[in-house]
PDB file of C-alpha atoms in Angstrom:
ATOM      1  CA  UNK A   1     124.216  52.231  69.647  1.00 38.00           C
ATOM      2  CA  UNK A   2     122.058  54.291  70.960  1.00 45.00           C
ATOM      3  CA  UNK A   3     119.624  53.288  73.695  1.00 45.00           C
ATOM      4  CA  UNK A   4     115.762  53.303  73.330  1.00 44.00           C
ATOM      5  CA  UNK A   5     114.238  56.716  73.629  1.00 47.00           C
ATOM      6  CA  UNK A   6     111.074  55.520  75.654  1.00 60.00           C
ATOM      7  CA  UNK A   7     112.672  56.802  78.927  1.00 87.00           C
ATOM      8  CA  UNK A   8     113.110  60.115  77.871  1.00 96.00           C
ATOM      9  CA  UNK A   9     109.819  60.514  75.906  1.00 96.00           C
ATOM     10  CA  UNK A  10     108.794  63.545  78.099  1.00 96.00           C
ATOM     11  CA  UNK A  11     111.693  65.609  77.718  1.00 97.00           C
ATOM     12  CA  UNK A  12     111.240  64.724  73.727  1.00 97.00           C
ATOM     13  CA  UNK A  13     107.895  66.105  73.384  1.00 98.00           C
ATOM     14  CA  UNK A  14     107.952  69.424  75.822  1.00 98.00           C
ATOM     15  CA  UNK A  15     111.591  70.411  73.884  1.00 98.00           C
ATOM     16  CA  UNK A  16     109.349  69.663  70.541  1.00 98.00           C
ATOM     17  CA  UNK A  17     106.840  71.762  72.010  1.00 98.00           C
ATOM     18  CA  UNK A  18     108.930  74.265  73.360  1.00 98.00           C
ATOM     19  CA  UNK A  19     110.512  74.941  69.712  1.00 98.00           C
ATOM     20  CA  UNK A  20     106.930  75.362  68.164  1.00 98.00           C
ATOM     21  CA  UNK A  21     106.100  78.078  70.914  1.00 98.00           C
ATOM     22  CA  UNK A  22     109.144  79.753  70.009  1.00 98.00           C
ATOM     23  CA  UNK A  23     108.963  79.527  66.275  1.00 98.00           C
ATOM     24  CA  UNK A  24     105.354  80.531  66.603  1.00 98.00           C
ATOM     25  CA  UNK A  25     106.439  83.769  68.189  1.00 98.00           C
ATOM     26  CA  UNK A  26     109.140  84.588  65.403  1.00 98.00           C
ATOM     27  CA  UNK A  27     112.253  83.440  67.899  1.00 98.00           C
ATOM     28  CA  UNK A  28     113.586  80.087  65.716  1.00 97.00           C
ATOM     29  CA  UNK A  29     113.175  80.645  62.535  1.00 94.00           C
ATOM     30  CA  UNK A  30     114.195  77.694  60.335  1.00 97.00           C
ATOM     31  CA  UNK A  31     116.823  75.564  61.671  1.00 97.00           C
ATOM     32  CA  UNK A  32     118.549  78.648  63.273  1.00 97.00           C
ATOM     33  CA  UNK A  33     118.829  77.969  67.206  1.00 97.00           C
ATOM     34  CA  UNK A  34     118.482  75.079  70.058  1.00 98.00           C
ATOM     35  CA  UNK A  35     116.535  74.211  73.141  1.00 98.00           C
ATOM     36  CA  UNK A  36     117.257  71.969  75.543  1.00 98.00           C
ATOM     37  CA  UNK A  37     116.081  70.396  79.388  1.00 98.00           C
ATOM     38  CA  UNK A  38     118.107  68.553  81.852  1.00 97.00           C
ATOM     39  CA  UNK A  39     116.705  65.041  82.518  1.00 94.00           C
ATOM     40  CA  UNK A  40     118.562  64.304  85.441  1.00 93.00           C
ATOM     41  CA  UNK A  41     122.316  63.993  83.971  1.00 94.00           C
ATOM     42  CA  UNK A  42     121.227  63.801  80.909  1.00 97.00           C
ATOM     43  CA  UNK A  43     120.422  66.416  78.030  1.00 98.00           C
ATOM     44  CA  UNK A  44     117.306  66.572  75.499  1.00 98.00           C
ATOM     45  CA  UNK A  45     118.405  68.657  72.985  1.00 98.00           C
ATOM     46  CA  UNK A  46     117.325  69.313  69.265  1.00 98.00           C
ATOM     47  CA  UNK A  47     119.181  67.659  67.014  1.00 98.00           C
ATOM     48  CA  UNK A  48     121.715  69.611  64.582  1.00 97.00           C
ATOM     49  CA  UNK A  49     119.704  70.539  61.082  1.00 97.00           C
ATOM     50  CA  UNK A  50     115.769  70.750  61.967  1.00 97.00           C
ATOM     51  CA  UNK A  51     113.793  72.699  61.425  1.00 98.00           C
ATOM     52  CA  UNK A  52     112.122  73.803  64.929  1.00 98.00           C
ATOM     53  CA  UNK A  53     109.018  74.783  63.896  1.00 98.00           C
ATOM     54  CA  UNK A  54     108.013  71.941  62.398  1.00 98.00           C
ATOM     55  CA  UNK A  55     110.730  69.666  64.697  1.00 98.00           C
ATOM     56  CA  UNK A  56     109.048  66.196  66.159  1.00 98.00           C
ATOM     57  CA  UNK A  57     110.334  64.298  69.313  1.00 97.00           C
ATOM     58  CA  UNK A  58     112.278  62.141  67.259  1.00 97.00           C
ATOM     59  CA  UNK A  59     114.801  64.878  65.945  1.00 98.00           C
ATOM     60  CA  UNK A  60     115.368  65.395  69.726  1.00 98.00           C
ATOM     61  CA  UNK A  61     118.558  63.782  70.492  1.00 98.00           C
ATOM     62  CA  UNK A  62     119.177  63.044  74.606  1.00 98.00           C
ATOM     63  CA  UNK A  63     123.119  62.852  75.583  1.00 97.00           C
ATOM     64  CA  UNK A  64     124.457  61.613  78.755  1.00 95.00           C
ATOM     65  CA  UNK A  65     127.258  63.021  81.069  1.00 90.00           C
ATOM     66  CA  UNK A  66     129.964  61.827  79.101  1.00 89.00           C
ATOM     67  CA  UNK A  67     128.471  63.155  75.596  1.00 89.00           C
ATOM     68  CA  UNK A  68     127.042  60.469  74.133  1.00 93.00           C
ATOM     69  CA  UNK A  69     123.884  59.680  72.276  1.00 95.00           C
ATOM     70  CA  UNK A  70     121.763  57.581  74.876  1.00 95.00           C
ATOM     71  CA  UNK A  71     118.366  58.831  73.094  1.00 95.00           C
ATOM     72  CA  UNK A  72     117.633  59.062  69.692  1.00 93.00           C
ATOM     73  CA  UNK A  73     119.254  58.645  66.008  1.00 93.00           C
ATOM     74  CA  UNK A  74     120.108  62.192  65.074  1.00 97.00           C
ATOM     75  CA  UNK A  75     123.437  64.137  66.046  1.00 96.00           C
ATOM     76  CA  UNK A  76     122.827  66.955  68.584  1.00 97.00           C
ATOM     77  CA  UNK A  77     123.232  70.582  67.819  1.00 96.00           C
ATOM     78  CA  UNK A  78     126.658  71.966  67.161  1.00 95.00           C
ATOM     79  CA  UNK A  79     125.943  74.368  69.940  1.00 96.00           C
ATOM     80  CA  UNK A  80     125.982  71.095  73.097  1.00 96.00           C
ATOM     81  CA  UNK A  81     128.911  72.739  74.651  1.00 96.00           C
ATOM     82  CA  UNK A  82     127.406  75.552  74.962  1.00 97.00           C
ATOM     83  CA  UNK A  83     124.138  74.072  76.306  1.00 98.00           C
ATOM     84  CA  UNK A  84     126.579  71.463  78.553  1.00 97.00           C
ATOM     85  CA  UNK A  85     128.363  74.594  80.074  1.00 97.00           C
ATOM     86  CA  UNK A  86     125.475  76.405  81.133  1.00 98.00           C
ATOM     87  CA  UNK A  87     123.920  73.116  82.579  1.00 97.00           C
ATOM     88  CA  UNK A  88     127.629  72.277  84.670  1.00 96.00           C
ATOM     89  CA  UNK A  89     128.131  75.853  85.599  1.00 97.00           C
ATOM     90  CA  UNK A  90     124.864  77.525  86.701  1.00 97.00           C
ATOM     91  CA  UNK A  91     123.005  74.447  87.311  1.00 95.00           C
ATOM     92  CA  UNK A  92     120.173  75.389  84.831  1.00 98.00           C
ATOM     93  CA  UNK A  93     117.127  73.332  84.406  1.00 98.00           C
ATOM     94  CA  UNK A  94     116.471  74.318  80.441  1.00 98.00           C
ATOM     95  CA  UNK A  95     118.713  76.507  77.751  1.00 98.00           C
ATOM     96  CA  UNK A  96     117.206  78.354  74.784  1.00 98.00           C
ATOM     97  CA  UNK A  97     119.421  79.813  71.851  1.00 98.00           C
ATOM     98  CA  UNK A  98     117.522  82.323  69.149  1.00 98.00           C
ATOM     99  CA  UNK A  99     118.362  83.901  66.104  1.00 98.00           C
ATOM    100  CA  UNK A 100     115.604  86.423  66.690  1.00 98.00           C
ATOM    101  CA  UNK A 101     115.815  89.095  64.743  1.00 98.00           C
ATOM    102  CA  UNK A 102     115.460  92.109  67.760  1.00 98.00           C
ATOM    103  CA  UNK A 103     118.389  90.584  69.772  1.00 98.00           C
ATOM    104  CA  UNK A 104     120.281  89.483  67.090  1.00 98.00           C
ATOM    105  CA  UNK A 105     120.143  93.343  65.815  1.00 98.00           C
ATOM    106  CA  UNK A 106     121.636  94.611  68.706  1.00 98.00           C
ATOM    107  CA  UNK A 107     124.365  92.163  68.925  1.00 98.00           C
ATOM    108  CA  UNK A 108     125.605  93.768  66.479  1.00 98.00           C
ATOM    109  CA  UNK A 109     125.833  97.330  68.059  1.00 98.00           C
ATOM    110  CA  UNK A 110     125.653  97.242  71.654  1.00 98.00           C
ATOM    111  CA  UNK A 111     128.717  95.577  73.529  1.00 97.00           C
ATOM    112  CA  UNK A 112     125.938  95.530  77.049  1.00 98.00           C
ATOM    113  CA  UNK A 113     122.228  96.239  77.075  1.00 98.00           C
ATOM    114  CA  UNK A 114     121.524  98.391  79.742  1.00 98.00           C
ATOM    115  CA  UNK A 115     118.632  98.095  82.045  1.00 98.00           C
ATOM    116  CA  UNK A 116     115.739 100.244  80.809  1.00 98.00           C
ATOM    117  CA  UNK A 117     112.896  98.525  81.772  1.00 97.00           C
ATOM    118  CA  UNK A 118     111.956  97.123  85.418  1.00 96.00           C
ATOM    119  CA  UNK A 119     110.702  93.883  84.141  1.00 95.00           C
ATOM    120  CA  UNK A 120     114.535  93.664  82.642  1.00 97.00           C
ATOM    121  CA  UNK A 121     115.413  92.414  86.471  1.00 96.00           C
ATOM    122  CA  UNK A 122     113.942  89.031  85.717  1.00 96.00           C
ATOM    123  CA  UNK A 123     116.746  88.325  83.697  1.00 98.00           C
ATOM    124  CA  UNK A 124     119.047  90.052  86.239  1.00 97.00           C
ATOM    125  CA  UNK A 125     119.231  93.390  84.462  1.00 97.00           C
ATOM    126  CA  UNK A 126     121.972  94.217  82.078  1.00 98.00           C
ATOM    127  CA  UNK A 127     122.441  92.207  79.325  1.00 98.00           C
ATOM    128  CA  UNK A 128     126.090  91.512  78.447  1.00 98.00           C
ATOM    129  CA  UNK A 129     127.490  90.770  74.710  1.00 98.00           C
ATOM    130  CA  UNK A 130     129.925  87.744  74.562  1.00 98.00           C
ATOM    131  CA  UNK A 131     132.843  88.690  71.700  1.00 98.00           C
ATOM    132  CA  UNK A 132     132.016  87.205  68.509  1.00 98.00           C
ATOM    133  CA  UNK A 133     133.643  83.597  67.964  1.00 97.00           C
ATOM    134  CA  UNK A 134     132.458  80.765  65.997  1.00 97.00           C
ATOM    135  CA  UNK A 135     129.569  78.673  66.709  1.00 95.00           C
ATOM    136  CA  UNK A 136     130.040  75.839  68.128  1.00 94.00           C
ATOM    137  CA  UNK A 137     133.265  76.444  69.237  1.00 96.00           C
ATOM    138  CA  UNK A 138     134.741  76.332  72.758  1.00 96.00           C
ATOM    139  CA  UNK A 139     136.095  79.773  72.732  1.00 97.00           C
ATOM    140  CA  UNK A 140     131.958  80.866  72.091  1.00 97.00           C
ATOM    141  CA  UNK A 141     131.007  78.563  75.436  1.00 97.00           C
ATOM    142  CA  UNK A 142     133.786  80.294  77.301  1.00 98.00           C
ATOM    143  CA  UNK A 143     132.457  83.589  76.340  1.00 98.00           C
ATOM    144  CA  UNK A 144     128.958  83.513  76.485  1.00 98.00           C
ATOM    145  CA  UNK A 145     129.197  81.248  80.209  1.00 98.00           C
ATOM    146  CA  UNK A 146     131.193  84.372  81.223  1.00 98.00           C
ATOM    147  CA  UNK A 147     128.756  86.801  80.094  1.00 98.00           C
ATOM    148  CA  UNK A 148     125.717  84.737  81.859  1.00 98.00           C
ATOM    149  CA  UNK A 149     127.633  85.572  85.211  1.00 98.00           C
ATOM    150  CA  UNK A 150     124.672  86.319  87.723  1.00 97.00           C
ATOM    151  CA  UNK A 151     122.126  86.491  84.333  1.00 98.00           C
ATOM    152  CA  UNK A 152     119.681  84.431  83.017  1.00 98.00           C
ATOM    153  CA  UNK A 153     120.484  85.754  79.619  1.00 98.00           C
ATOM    154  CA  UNK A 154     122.534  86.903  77.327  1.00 98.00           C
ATOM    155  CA  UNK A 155     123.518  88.530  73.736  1.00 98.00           C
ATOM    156  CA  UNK A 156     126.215  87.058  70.888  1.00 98.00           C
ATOM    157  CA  UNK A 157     128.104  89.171  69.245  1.00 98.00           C
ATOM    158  CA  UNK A 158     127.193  89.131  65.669  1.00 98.00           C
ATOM    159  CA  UNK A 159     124.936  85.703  66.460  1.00 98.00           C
ATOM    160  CA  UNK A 160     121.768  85.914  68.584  1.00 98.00           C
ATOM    161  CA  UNK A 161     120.818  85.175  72.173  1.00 98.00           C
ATOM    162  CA  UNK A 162     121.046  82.434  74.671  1.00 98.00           C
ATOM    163  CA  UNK A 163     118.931  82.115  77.671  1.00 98.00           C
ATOM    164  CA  UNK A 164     118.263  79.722  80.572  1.00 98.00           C
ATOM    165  CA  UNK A 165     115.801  79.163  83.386  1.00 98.00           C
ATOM    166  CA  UNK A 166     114.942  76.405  86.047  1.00 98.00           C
ATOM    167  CA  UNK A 167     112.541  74.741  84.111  1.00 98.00           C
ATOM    168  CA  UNK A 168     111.864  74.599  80.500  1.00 98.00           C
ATOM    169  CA  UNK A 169     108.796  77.258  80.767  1.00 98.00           C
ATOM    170  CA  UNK A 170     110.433  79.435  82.401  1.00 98.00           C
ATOM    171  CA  UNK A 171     113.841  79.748  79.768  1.00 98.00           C
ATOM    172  CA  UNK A 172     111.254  80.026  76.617  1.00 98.00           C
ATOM    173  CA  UNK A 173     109.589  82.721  78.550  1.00 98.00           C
ATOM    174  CA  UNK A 174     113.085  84.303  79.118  1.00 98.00           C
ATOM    175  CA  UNK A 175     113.658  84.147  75.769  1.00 98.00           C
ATOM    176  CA  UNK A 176     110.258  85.380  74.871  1.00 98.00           C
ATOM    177  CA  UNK A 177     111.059  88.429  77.445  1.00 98.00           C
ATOM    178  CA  UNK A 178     114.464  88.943  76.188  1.00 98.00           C
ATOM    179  CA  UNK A 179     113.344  89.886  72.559  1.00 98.00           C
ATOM    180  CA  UNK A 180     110.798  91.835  74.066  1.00 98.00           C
ATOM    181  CA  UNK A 181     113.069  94.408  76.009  1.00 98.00           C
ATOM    182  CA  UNK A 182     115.151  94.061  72.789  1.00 98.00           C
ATOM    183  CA  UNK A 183     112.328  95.449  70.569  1.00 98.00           C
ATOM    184  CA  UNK A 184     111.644  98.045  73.027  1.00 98.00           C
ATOM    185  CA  UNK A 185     115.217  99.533  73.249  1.00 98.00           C
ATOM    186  CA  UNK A 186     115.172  99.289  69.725  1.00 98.00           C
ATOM    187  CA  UNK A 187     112.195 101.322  69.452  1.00 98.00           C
ATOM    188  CA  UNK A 188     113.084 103.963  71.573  1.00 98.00           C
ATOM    189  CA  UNK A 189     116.886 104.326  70.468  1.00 97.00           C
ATOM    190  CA  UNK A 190     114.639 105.115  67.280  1.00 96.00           C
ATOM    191  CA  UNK A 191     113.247 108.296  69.211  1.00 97.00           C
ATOM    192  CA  UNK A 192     116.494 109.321  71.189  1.00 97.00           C
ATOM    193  CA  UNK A 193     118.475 107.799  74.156  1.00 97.00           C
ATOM    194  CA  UNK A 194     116.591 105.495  76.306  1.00 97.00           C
ATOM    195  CA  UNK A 195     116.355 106.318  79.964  1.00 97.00           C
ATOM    196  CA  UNK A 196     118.106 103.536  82.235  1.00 97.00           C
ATOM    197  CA  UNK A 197     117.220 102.498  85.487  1.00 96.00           C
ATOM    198  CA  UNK A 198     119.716 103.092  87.955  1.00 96.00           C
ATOM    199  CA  UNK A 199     120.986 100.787  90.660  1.00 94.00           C
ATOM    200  CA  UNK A 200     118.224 102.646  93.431  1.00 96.00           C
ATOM    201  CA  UNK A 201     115.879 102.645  91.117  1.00 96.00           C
ATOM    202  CA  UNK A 202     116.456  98.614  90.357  1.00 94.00           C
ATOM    203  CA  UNK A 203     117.208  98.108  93.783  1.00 95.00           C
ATOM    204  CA  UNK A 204     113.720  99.985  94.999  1.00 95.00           C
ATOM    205  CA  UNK A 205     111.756  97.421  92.030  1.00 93.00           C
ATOM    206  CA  UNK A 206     113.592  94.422  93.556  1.00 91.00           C
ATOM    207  CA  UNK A 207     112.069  95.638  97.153  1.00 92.00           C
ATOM    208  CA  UNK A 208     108.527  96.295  95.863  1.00 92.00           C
ATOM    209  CA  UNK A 209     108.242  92.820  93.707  1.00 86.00           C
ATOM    210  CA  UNK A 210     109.285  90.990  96.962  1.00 88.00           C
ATOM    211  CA  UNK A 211     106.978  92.983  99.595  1.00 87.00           C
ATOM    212  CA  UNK A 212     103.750  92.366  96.623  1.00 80.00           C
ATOM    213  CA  UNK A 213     104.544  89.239  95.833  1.00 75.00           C
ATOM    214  CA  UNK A 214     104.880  90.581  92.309  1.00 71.00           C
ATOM    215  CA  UNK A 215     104.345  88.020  89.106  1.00 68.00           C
ATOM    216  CA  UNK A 216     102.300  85.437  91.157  1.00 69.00           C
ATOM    217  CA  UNK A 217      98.591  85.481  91.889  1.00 68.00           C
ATOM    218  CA  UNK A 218      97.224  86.085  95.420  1.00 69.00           C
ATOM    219  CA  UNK A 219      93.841  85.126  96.539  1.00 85.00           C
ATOM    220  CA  UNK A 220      91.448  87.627  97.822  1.00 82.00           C
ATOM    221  CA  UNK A 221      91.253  87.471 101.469  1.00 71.00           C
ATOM    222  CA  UNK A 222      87.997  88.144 103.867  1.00 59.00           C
ATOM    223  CA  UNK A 223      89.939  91.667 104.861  1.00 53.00           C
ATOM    224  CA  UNK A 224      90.043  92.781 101.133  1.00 50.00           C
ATOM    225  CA  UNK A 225      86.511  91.238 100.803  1.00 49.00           C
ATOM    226  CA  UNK A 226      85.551  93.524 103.695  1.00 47.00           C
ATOM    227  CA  UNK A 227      87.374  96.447 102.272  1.00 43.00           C
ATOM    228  CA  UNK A 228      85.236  96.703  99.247  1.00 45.00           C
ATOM    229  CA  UNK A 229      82.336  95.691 100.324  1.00 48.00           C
ATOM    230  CA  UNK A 230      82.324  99.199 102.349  1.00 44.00           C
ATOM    231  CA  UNK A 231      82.920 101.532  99.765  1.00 48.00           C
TER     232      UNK A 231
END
């Protein structure tokens, strides 16, 4: 039976939360797609058949090392390998799958999205297909862990997107980013070819986001203070 889910009330609620951020935003739409966190060895994850945007903490199920139910009454998504894998393999903190509908679209056409915006490098640039299989199989874990080799994210063939990040803000923001730079290439494939970064050009981003400090906030020092108070 499984255990009480007091322990892992926390997890519960932000994946809850997490699903109405993402369905708010047009990512989950009905019961298409997962989220999970890591809770130590364990997994929250939302159970198999609800519907996300209107999903409650009690319809997320929590599953311990071995697989089973240790939280909750529900069965887990079809998709736990999947979410398992990317947990054993790149030692994730939180995994979001999507059906949204701009990376979906090119799943269907592109076998790699190419880097064509700088912000892309978050995710660690190109964005590989996995070959269609069925969900919920093992032969779609084995192909979409492969294409998440040195990525945060990743396209399925014919399917959607998966995505993961060291905390659970930071793989719905993925996710929110992915379908962004999905939109755009969509957009401008519209218009002609899309330009793509190169690897100097990448490489020159990576070097300039380090030396600023870029994506963080940095407070004004007593220099900068002096700098514009004599102009």
């Amino acid at each position: 039976m499984p255990k009480s889910p007091q322990g892992f009330a926390e997890q519960q609620r932000s994946v809850a939360a997490a699903c109405h951020r993402l369905a708010e935003a047009g990512l989950l739409i009905g019961t298409a797609g997962n989220v999970s966190v890591r809770a130590g060895e364990h997994i929250a994850v939302t159970a198999t058949g609800a519907v996300l945007g209107r999903i409650t903490p009690e319809q997320v199920t929590v599953i311990g090392p071995d697989g089973d139910v240790v939280a909750g009454h529900l069965r887990p998504t079809s998709e736990v390998e999947l979410h398992s894998g990317i947990y054993q393999r790149y030692d994730a903190g939180a995994v979001v799958h999507t059906h949204s509908p701009h990376a979906t679209a090119l799943s269907l056409v592109l076998d790699e999205l190419p880097c064509v915006h700088y912000q892309q490098l978050v995710l660690g640039g190109t964005v590989r297909v996995a070959p269609f299989a069925t969900f919920g199989s093992p032969e779609l874990a084995d192909q979409v862990l492969s294409a998440l080799d040195g990525r945060s994210a990743a396209l399925m063939a014919n399917h959607g997107a998966v995505v993961h990040g060291p905390t659970l803000e930071q793989a719905v923001d993925n996710a929110l980013l992915l379908e962004w730079v999905c939109g755009l290439y969509l957009r401008a494939a519209n218009l002609g070819v899309p330009r793509v970064l190169d690897e100097d050009q990448q490489a020159a981003v990576i070097r300039a986001a380090l030396r600023r400090g870029y994506g963080t906030t940095h407070p004004i020092d007593d220099t900068t203070h002096s700098i514009e108070e004599s102009r």
